[in-house]
Amino acid sequence: MAIVRRRVESGGFILFLALVTIGLTLVVSSFVGALLWAALAALLFQPLFQRLLRWRPGQRNLAAALSLLIITVAVVIPALVIASMVVEQAAGVYTQLRSGQINFATYFEQVHSALPQRMQHAIDSAGFGSFERAQARVSQAVGASASVLARSALSIGANAAAFLLAFGVGLYVTYFLLRDGDRLGPAIVRSLPLERDVAWRLANKFTAVVRATIKGSGVVALVQGALGAITFWIVGLPAALLWGVVMAIAALLPAIGPAIIWTPVAIYLLATGAIWQGVVVIASGVLVIGLADNILRPVLVGRDTGIPDWLVLVTTLGGIDLMGLSGIVVGPLAGALFITAWSILTEQRTAQAATDEEKSTA
């Protein structure tokens, strides 16, 4: 009777724990993105906090405040400045699209005319050969993009207060996660309903993937985007910063990378007679932008994160589609934890099978 009572009480407590967890998730759902990035920032800058804490032992509040100040000055403010410049350039490009100053159908016709005859025939057979067809398809795509831009502009104005609130919450939570993160992390791992070794392996994989994605892929993508923006500015392309940001986003995707941006630009420049500009873009893309990943990634984090490139690509795209910018980290993280969890299960079953075989032999 006592055993049944304990089981009922244990089941009731687990049910209560699940309900309050779901309730808390619903309450803070409006700030999920802010809380996620606060946790990622605290995890990434925890070594900085520990270094400042060694400088001023015992003064955890001061070390956390100084860490948050450094993050704000070195990361947040430059990001906001760049974002405002990108929005300004995007608005200019949108205005030029609406006024007809930028006409992608005309650019396509120029490139099409400069191609060899065989390539022209191949493009013609695909339905893109004539100016009218290209203009119709490009106009359709631009029209859809214009409506998306208009809706985004309206939502930005309507949600400015919500963004500022979430931004403030994120900074506030980051302070406490920096100050108490080295205590909260082990406490959370110990509270997980998992075997101790399994919980620590999953926690270590979580930390490794987050740092690899942000410190490695994120920094490399920013460097490649900056190099692309500088290259486009040198050759005189309009909205160079905007296209540099697009290149940085493309650099997050393995097997695609920044070449998907600079290659069409180089083709257009060469086809329209801008020879030295096209050569500069190709040389920069191959020798500078392309080599930045090979040089910086091993220095920043190393290459072995345990995730195949194809899975990184799929999970990154799926994460962006599901969660927006946060999906850049959440997608690969979900893939890495999936692989780690199944690897642990395989190891446990293999060990259990070996133990059963020994028992049967004995």
CSV table of C-alpha atoms in Angstrom, one decimal:
chain,number,residue,atom,x,y,z
A,1,MET,CA,0.0,0.0,0.0
A,2,ALA,CA,2.9,2.4,0.9
A,3,ILE,CA,4.5,1.6,-2.4
A,4,VAL,CA,1.4,2.4,-4.4
A,5,ARG,CA,1.0,5.6,-2.4
A,6,ARG,CA,4.6,6.7,-3.2
A,7,ARG,CA,4.1,6.0,-6.9
A,8,VAL,CA,0.9,8.0,-6.9
A,9,GLU,CA,2.6,10.9,-5.1
A,10,SER,CA,5.6,10.7,-7.5
A,11,GLY,CA,3.4,10.6,-10.5
A,12,GLY,CA,1.4,13.6,-9.2
A,13,PHE,CA,4.5,15.6,-8.6
A,14,ILE,CA,5.8,14.8,-12.1
A,15,LEU,CA,2.4,15.9,-13.5
A,16,PHE,CA,2.6,19.1,-11.5
A,17,LEU,CA,6.1,19.8,-12.6
A,18,ALA,CA,5.1,19.3,-16.3
A,19,LEU,CA,2.1,21.7,-15.8
A,20,VAL,CA,4.1,24.5,-14.2
A,21,THR,CA,6.8,24.1,-16.8
A,22,ILE,CA,4.3,24.4,-19.6
A,23,GLY,CA,2.7,27.4,-17.8
A,24,LEU,CA,6.0,29.2,-17.3
A,25,THR,CA,6.8,28.6,-21.0
A,26,LEU,CA,3.6,30.2,-22.1
A,27,VAL,CA,4.1,33.1,-19.7
A,28,VAL,CA,7.6,33.9,-21.1
A,29,SER,CA,6.8,32.9,-24.7
A,30,SER,CA,6.9,36.6,-25.8
A,31,PHE,CA,10.5,36.8,-24.7
A,32,VAL,CA,11.8,33.4,-25.9
A,33,GLY,CA,14.1,35.0,-28.4
A,34,ALA,CA,15.5,37.5,-26.0
A,35,LEU,CA,16.0,34.8,-23.3
A,36,LEU,CA,17.7,32.5,-25.9
A,37,TRP,CA,20.2,35.1,-27.0
A,38,ALA,CA,20.8,36.1,-23.4
A,39,ALA,CA,21.7,32.5,-22.6
A,40,LEU,CA,23.9,32.3,-25.7
A,41,ALA,CA,25.7,35.5,-24.9
A,42,ALA,CA,26.3,34.5,-21.3
A,43,LEU,CA,27.7,31.1,-22.4
A,44,LEU,CA,29.9,32.7,-25.0
A,45,PHE,CA,31.3,35.5,-22.8
A,46,GLN,CA,31.6,33.4,-19.6
A,47,PRO,CA,35.4,33.2,-20.0
A,48,LEU,CA,35.5,37.0,-20.1
A,49,PHE,CA,33.5,37.1,-16.9
A,50,GLN,CA,35.8,34.6,-15.2
A,51,ARG,CA,38.9,36.6,-16.3
A,52,LEU,CA,37.4,39.8,-14.8
A,53,LEU,CA,36.5,37.9,-11.7
A,54,ARG,CA,40.1,36.8,-11.2
A,55,TRP,CA,41.1,40.4,-11.6
A,56,ARG,CA,38.7,41.5,-8.8
A,57,PRO,CA,38.1,38.3,-6.7
A,58,GLY,CA,34.8,38.1,-4.9
A,59,GLN,CA,33.2,41.0,-6.8
A,60,ARG,CA,30.9,39.0,-9.0
A,61,ASN,CA,28.4,41.9,-9.5
A,62,LEU,CA,31.2,44.2,-10.7
A,63,ALA,CA,32.7,41.6,-13.0
A,64,ALA,CA,29.3,40.9,-14.5
A,65,ALA,CA,28.6,44.6,-15.0
A,66,LEU,CA,31.9,45.1,-16.7
A,67,SER,CA,31.4,42.1,-18.9
A,68,LEU,CA,27.9,43.4,-20.0
A,69,LEU,CA,29.5,46.9,-20.7
A,70,ILE,CA,32.1,45.3,-22.9
A,71,ILE,CA,29.5,43.2,-24.7
A,72,THR,CA,27.4,46.4,-25.3
A,73,VAL,CA,30.3,48.5,-26.6
A,74,ALA,CA,32.0,45.8,-28.6
A,75,VAL,CA,29.0,43.9,-30.0
A,76,VAL,CA,25.6,45.5,-29.4
A,77,ILE,CA,26.3,49.1,-30.5
A,78,PRO,CA,28.2,48.2,-33.7
A,79,ALA,CA,25.5,45.8,-34.6
A,80,LEU,CA,22.8,48.4,-34.2
A,81,VAL,CA,24.8,51.0,-36.2
A,82,ILE,CA,25.4,48.4,-39.0
A,83,ALA,CA,21.7,47.4,-38.9
A,84,SER,CA,20.6,51.0,-39.3
A,85,MET,CA,22.9,51.5,-42.3
A,86,VAL,CA,21.7,48.2,-43.9
A,87,VAL,CA,18.0,49.3,-43.5
A,88,GLU,CA,18.8,52.6,-45.1
A,89,GLN,CA,20.5,51.0,-48.0
A,90,ALA,CA,17.7,48.5,-48.4
A,91,ALA,CA,15.2,51.3,-48.4
A,92,GLY,CA,17.2,53.0,-51.2
A,93,VAL,CA,17.3,49.8,-53.2
A,94,TYR,CA,13.6,49.3,-52.8
A,95,THR,CA,12.9,52.9,-54.0
A,96,GLN,CA,15.1,52.3,-57.0
A,97,LEU,CA,13.2,49.1,-57.8
A,98,ARG,CA,9.9,50.9,-57.6
A,99,SER,CA,11.1,53.8,-59.8
A,100,GLY,CA,12.6,51.5,-62.4
A,101,GLN,CA,16.2,52.7,-61.9
A,102,ILE,CA,17.1,49.1,-61.1
A,103,ASN,CA,15.8,46.7,-63.6
A,104,PHE,CA,16.9,43.1,-63.2
A,105,ALA,CA,15.3,42.0,-66.5
A,106,THR,CA,17.6,44.5,-68.3
A,107,TYR,CA,20.6,43.1,-66.5
A,108,PHE,CA,19.6,39.6,-67.4
A,109,GLU,CA,19.3,40.6,-71.1
A,110,GLN,CA,22.8,42.1,-71.0
A,111,VAL,CA,24.3,38.9,-69.5
A,112,HIS,CA,22.3,36.7,-71.9
A,113,SER,CA,23.6,38.5,-74.9
A,114,ALA,CA,27.2,38.2,-73.8
A,115,LEU,CA,27.0,34.4,-73.3
A,116,PRO,CA,28.2,31.9,-75.8
A,117,GLN,CA,25.6,30.6,-78.2
A,118,ARG,CA,25.3,27.1,-76.6
A,119,MET,CA,24.6,28.6,-73.2
A,120,GLN,CA,22.1,31.0,-74.8
A,121,HIS,CA,20.2,28.1,-76.3
A,122,ALA,CA,20.3,26.1,-73.0
A,123,ILE,CA,18.8,29.2,-71.2
A,124,ASP,CA,16.2,29.7,-74.0
A,125,SER,CA,15.1,26.1,-73.7
A,126,ALA,CA,14.5,26.6,-70.0
A,127,GLY,CA,12.1,29.5,-70.7
A,128,PHE,CA,14.4,32.4,-69.7
A,129,GLY,CA,15.6,33.4,-73.1
A,130,SER,CA,13.6,36.4,-74.1
A,131,PHE,CA,13.5,39.8,-72.5
A,132,GLU,CA,9.8,39.6,-72.1
A,133,ARG,CA,9.9,36.2,-70.3
A,134,ALA,CA,12.7,37.3,-68.1
A,135,GLN,CA,11.0,40.6,-67.3
A,136,ALA,CA,7.7,38.8,-66.4
A,137,ARG,CA,9.4,36.4,-64.1
A,138,VAL,CA,11.6,39.0,-62.5
A,139,SER,CA,8.8,41.4,-62.1
A,140,GLN,CA,6.7,38.7,-60.4
A,141,ALA,CA,9.5,38.0,-58.0
A,142,VAL,CA,10.2,41.6,-57.3
A,143,GLY,CA,6.5,42.3,-56.8
A,144,ALA,CA,6.3,39.6,-54.2
A,145,SER,CA,9.5,40.9,-52.5
A,146,ALA,CA,8.1,44.4,-52.5
A,147,SER,CA,5.0,43.3,-50.7
A,148,VAL,CA,7.1,41.5,-48.1
A,149,LEU,CA,9.3,44.5,-47.6
A,150,ALA,CA,6.2,46.7,-47.2
A,151,ARG,CA,4.8,44.4,-44.6
A,152,SER,CA,8.1,44.2,-42.8
A,153,ALA,CA,8.4,48.0,-42.7
A,154,LEU,CA,5.0,48.3,-41.1
A,155,SER,CA,5.7,45.6,-38.6
A,156,ILE,CA,8.9,47.2,-37.6
A,157,GLY,CA,7.1,50.5,-36.8
A,158,ALA,CA,4.3,48.7,-35.0
A,159,ASN,CA,6.6,46.5,-33.0
A,160,ALA,CA,9.4,49.0,-32.1
A,161,ALA,CA,8.3,49.2,-28.5
A,162,ALA,CA,8.1,45.4,-28.2
A,163,PHE,CA,11.6,45.1,-29.7
A,164,LEU,CA,13.0,47.6,-27.2
A,165,LEU,CA,11.3,45.8,-24.3
A,166,ALA,CA,12.7,42.4,-25.4
A,167,PHE,CA,16.1,44.0,-26.0
A,168,GLY,CA,16.1,45.4,-22.5
A,169,VAL,CA,15.0,42.1,-21.0
A,170,GLY,CA,17.7,40.3,-22.9
A,171,LEU,CA,20.5,42.6,-21.5
A,172,TYR,CA,19.0,42.4,-18.0
A,173,VAL,CA,18.9,38.5,-18.1
A,174,THR,CA,22.4,38.4,-19.6
A,175,TYR,CA,23.8,40.2,-16.5
A,176,PHE,CA,22.4,37.6,-14.1
A,177,LEU,CA,23.4,34.7,-16.3
A,178,LEU,CA,26.9,36.0,-16.5
A,179,ARG,CA,27.1,36.4,-12.7
A,180,ASP,CA,25.5,33.1,-11.8
A,181,GLY,CA,26.1,31.0,-14.9
A,182,ASP,CA,28.9,29.0,-13.5
A,183,ARG,CA,26.6,27.9,-10.7
A,184,LEU,CA,23.3,27.6,-12.7
A,185,GLY,CA,24.8,25.3,-15.4
A,186,PRO,CA,25.9,22.4,-13.1
A,187,ALA,CA,22.7,22.8,-11.1
A,188,ILE,CA,20.6,22.4,-14.2
A,189,VAL,CA,22.6,19.4,-15.4
A,190,ARG,CA,22.2,17.7,-12.0
A,191,SER,CA,18.4,18.3,-12.0
A,192,LEU,CA,17.9,16.7,-15.4
A,193,PRO,CA,16.1,13.3,-15.2
A,194,LEU,CA,19.0,11.6,-16.9
A,195,GLU,CA,22.0,9.5,-15.9
A,196,ARG,CA,24.8,11.7,-14.8
A,197,ASP,CA,27.2,10.7,-17.6
A,198,VAL,CA,24.5,11.2,-20.2
A,199,ALA,CA,23.5,14.6,-18.9
A,200,TRP,CA,27.1,15.9,-18.9
A,201,ARG,CA,27.8,14.6,-22.4
A,202,LEU,CA,24.7,16.4,-23.7
A,203,ALA,CA,25.7,19.5,-21.8
A,204,ASN,CA,29.2,19.4,-23.2
A,205,LYS,CA,27.9,18.9,-26.7
A,206,PHE,CA,25.4,21.8,-26.2
A,207,THR,CA,28.3,24.1,-25.2
A,208,ALA,CA,30.6,22.9,-28.0
A,209,VAL,CA,27.9,23.5,-30.7
A,210,VAL,CA,26.9,26.9,-29.4
A,211,ARG,CA,30.5,28.1,-29.3
A,212,ALA,CA,31.2,26.5,-32.7
A,213,THR,CA,28.2,28.2,-34.3
A,214,ILE,CA,28.6,31.6,-32.8
A,215,LYS,CA,32.3,31.9,-32.2
A,216,GLY,CA,33.3,30.0,-35.3
A,217,SER,CA,30.7,30.1,-38.0
A,218,GLY,CA,29.2,33.5,-36.9
A,219,VAL,CA,32.5,35.3,-36.8
A,220,VAL,CA,33.8,33.7,-40.0
A,221,ALA,CA,30.5,34.7,-41.7
A,222,LEU,CA,30.9,38.3,-40.5
A,223,VAL,CA,34.4,38.5,-41.7
A,224,GLN,CA,33.5,37.1,-45.1
A,225,GLY,CA,30.6,39.5,-45.4
A,226,ALA,CA,32.8,42.5,-44.5
A,227,LEU,CA,35.4,41.4,-47.1
A,228,GLY,CA,32.6,41.1,-49.6
A,229,ALA,CA,31.2,44.6,-48.8
A,230,ILE,CA,34.7,46.1,-49.1
A,231,THR,CA,35.2,44.3,-52.5
A,232,PHE,CA,31.8,45.6,-53.8
A,233,TRP,CA,32.6,49.1,-52.6
A,234,ILE,CA,36.0,49.0,-54.4
A,235,VAL,CA,34.4,48.0,-57.7
A,236,GLY,CA,31.7,50.7,-57.3
A,237,LEU,CA,28.6,48.5,-56.8
A,238,PRO,CA,25.7,50.3,-55.1
A,239,ALA,CA,24.5,49.2,-51.6
A,240,ALA,CA,27.7,47.4,-51.0
A,241,LEU,CA,27.0,47.0,-47.2
A,242,LEU,CA,23.6,45.5,-47.9
A,243,TRP,CA,25.1,42.8,-50.2
A,244,GLY,CA,27.9,42.2,-47.7
A,245,VAL,CA,25.2,41.4,-45.1
A,246,VAL,CA,23.5,39.1,-47.6
A,247,MET,CA,26.9,37.4,-48.2
A,248,ALA,CA,27.4,37.0,-44.5
A,249,ILE,CA,24.1,35.2,-44.2
A,250,ALA,CA,25.0,33.0,-47.2
A,251,ALA,CA,28.4,32.2,-45.5
A,252,LEU,CA,26.5,30.5,-42.7
A,253,LEU,CA,25.4,27.8,-45.1
A,254,PRO,CA,27.9,25.0,-45.9
A,255,ALA,CA,28.2,23.9,-49.5
A,256,ILE,CA,26.6,27.2,-50.6
A,257,GLY,CA,28.7,29.9,-48.9
A,258,PRO,CA,29.4,33.5,-50.1
A,259,ALA,CA,30.1,32.3,-53.7
A,260,ILE,CA,26.4,32.3,-54.4
A,261,ILE,CA,26.5,36.1,-54.1
A,262,TRP,CA,29.8,37.2,-55.6
A,263,THR,CA,29.7,34.7,-58.5
A,264,PRO,CA,26.6,36.2,-60.2
A,265,VAL,CA,28.1,39.7,-59.6
A,266,ALA,CA,31.4,38.8,-61.3
A,267,ILE,CA,29.5,37.2,-64.2
A,268,TYR,CA,27.4,40.4,-64.7
A,269,LEU,CA,30.5,42.7,-64.5
A,270,LEU,CA,32.4,40.6,-67.1
A,271,ALA,CA,29.4,40.3,-69.4
A,272,THR,CA,28.8,44.1,-69.3
A,273,GLY,CA,32.4,45.0,-70.1
A,274,ALA,CA,33.6,45.9,-66.6
A,275,ILE,CA,36.6,43.6,-66.9
A,276,TRP,CA,38.8,44.8,-64.1
A,277,GLN,CA,35.9,45.0,-61.7
A,278,GLY,CA,34.9,41.4,-62.5
A,279,VAL,CA,38.5,40.2,-62.1
A,280,VAL,CA,38.8,42.0,-58.8
A,281,VAL,CA,35.5,40.3,-57.5
A,282,ILE,CA,36.7,36.9,-58.7
A,283,ALA,CA,40.2,37.3,-57.2
A,284,SER,CA,38.7,38.6,-53.9
A,285,GLY,CA,36.1,35.8,-53.8
A,286,VAL,CA,38.7,33.0,-54.4
A,287,LEU,CA,41.8,34.3,-52.7
A,288,VAL,CA,40.5,36.4,-49.9
A,289,ILE,CA,36.8,35.6,-49.0
A,290,GLY,CA,37.2,31.9,-49.8
A,291,LEU,CA,40.4,31.4,-47.8
A,292,ALA,CA,39.0,33.3,-44.7
A,293,ASP,CA,37.1,30.3,-43.6
A,294,ASN,CA,40.1,27.9,-44.0
A,295,ILE,CA,42.3,30.3,-42.0
A,296,LEU,CA,39.9,31.6,-39.3
A,297,ARG,CA,37.8,28.6,-38.4
A,298,PRO,CA,40.6,26.3,-37.1
A,299,VAL,CA,42.0,29.3,-35.0
A,300,LEU,CA,38.6,30.2,-33.5
A,301,VAL,CA,37.0,26.9,-32.7
A,302,GLY,CA,38.4,23.9,-34.7
A,303,ARG,CA,36.6,22.0,-37.3
A,304,ASP,CA,35.4,18.9,-35.5
A,305,THR,CA,31.9,19.6,-34.1
A,306,GLY,CA,30.6,16.2,-34.8
A,307,ILE,CA,28.0,17.4,-37.3
A,308,PRO,CA,28.1,16.5,-41.0
A,309,ASP,CA,28.0,19.5,-43.4
A,310,TRP,CA,24.8,18.3,-45.0
A,311,LEU,CA,23.0,18.2,-41.7
A,312,VAL,CA,24.3,21.7,-40.8
A,313,LEU,CA,22.9,23.0,-44.0
A,314,VAL,CA,19.5,21.4,-43.6
A,315,THR,CA,19.2,22.2,-39.9
A,316,THR,CA,20.3,25.8,-40.4
A,317,LEU,CA,17.8,26.4,-43.2
A,318,GLY,CA,15.0,24.7,-41.3
A,319,GLY,CA,15.9,26.6,-38.1
A,320,ILE,CA,15.8,29.9,-40.0
A,321,ASP,CA,12.4,29.0,-41.5
A,322,LEU,CA,11.0,28.0,-38.1
A,323,MET,CA,12.6,30.6,-35.7
A,324,GLY,CA,14.1,33.3,-37.9
A,325,LEU,CA,17.6,34.6,-36.8
A,326,SER,CA,17.6,32.4,-33.7
A,327,GLY,CA,17.3,29.3,-35.9
A,328,ILE,CA,20.9,29.9,-37.1
A,329,VAL,CA,22.0,28.5,-33.7
A,330,VAL,CA,19.0,26.4,-32.7
A,331,GLY,CA,18.9,24.4,-35.9
A,332,PRO,CA,22.5,23.0,-35.8
A,333,LEU,CA,22.1,22.6,-32.0
A,334,ALA,CA,19.1,20.3,-32.5
A,335,GLY,CA,21.0,18.3,-35.1
A,336,ALA,CA,24.0,17.9,-32.8
A,337,LEU,CA,21.9,16.8,-29.8
A,338,PHE,CA,20.0,14.4,-32.0
A,339,ILE,CA,23.3,12.7,-33.1
A,340,THR,CA,24.7,12.7,-29.6
A,341,ALA,CA,21.6,11.2,-28.0
A,342,TRP,CA,21.4,8.4,-30.6
A,343,SER,CA,25.1,7.8,-30.2
A,344,ILE,CA,24.7,7.4,-26.4
A,345,LEU,CA,21.7,5.0,-26.9
A,346,THR,CA,23.8,2.9,-29.4
A,347,GLU,CA,26.7,2.8,-26.9
A,348,GLN,CA,24.4,1.8,-24.1
A,349,ARG,CA,22.7,-1.0,-26.1
A,350,THR,CA,26.1,-2.3,-27.3
A,351,ALA,CA,27.4,-2.4,-23.7
A,352,GLN,CA,24.2,-4.1,-22.5
A,353,ALA,CA,24.5,-6.7,-25.3
A,354,ALA,CA,28.1,-7.4,-24.4
A,355,THR,CA,27.1,-7.8,-20.8
A,356,ASP,CA,24.3,-10.2,-21.6
A,357,GLU,CA,26.6,-12.2,-23.9
A,358,GLU,CA,29.1,-12.5,-21.1
A,359,LYS,CA,26.4,-13.7,-18.7
A,360,SER,CA,25.1,-16.3,-21.1
A,361,THR,CA,28.6,-17.6,-21.8
A,362,ALA,CA,29.3,-17.8,-18.1
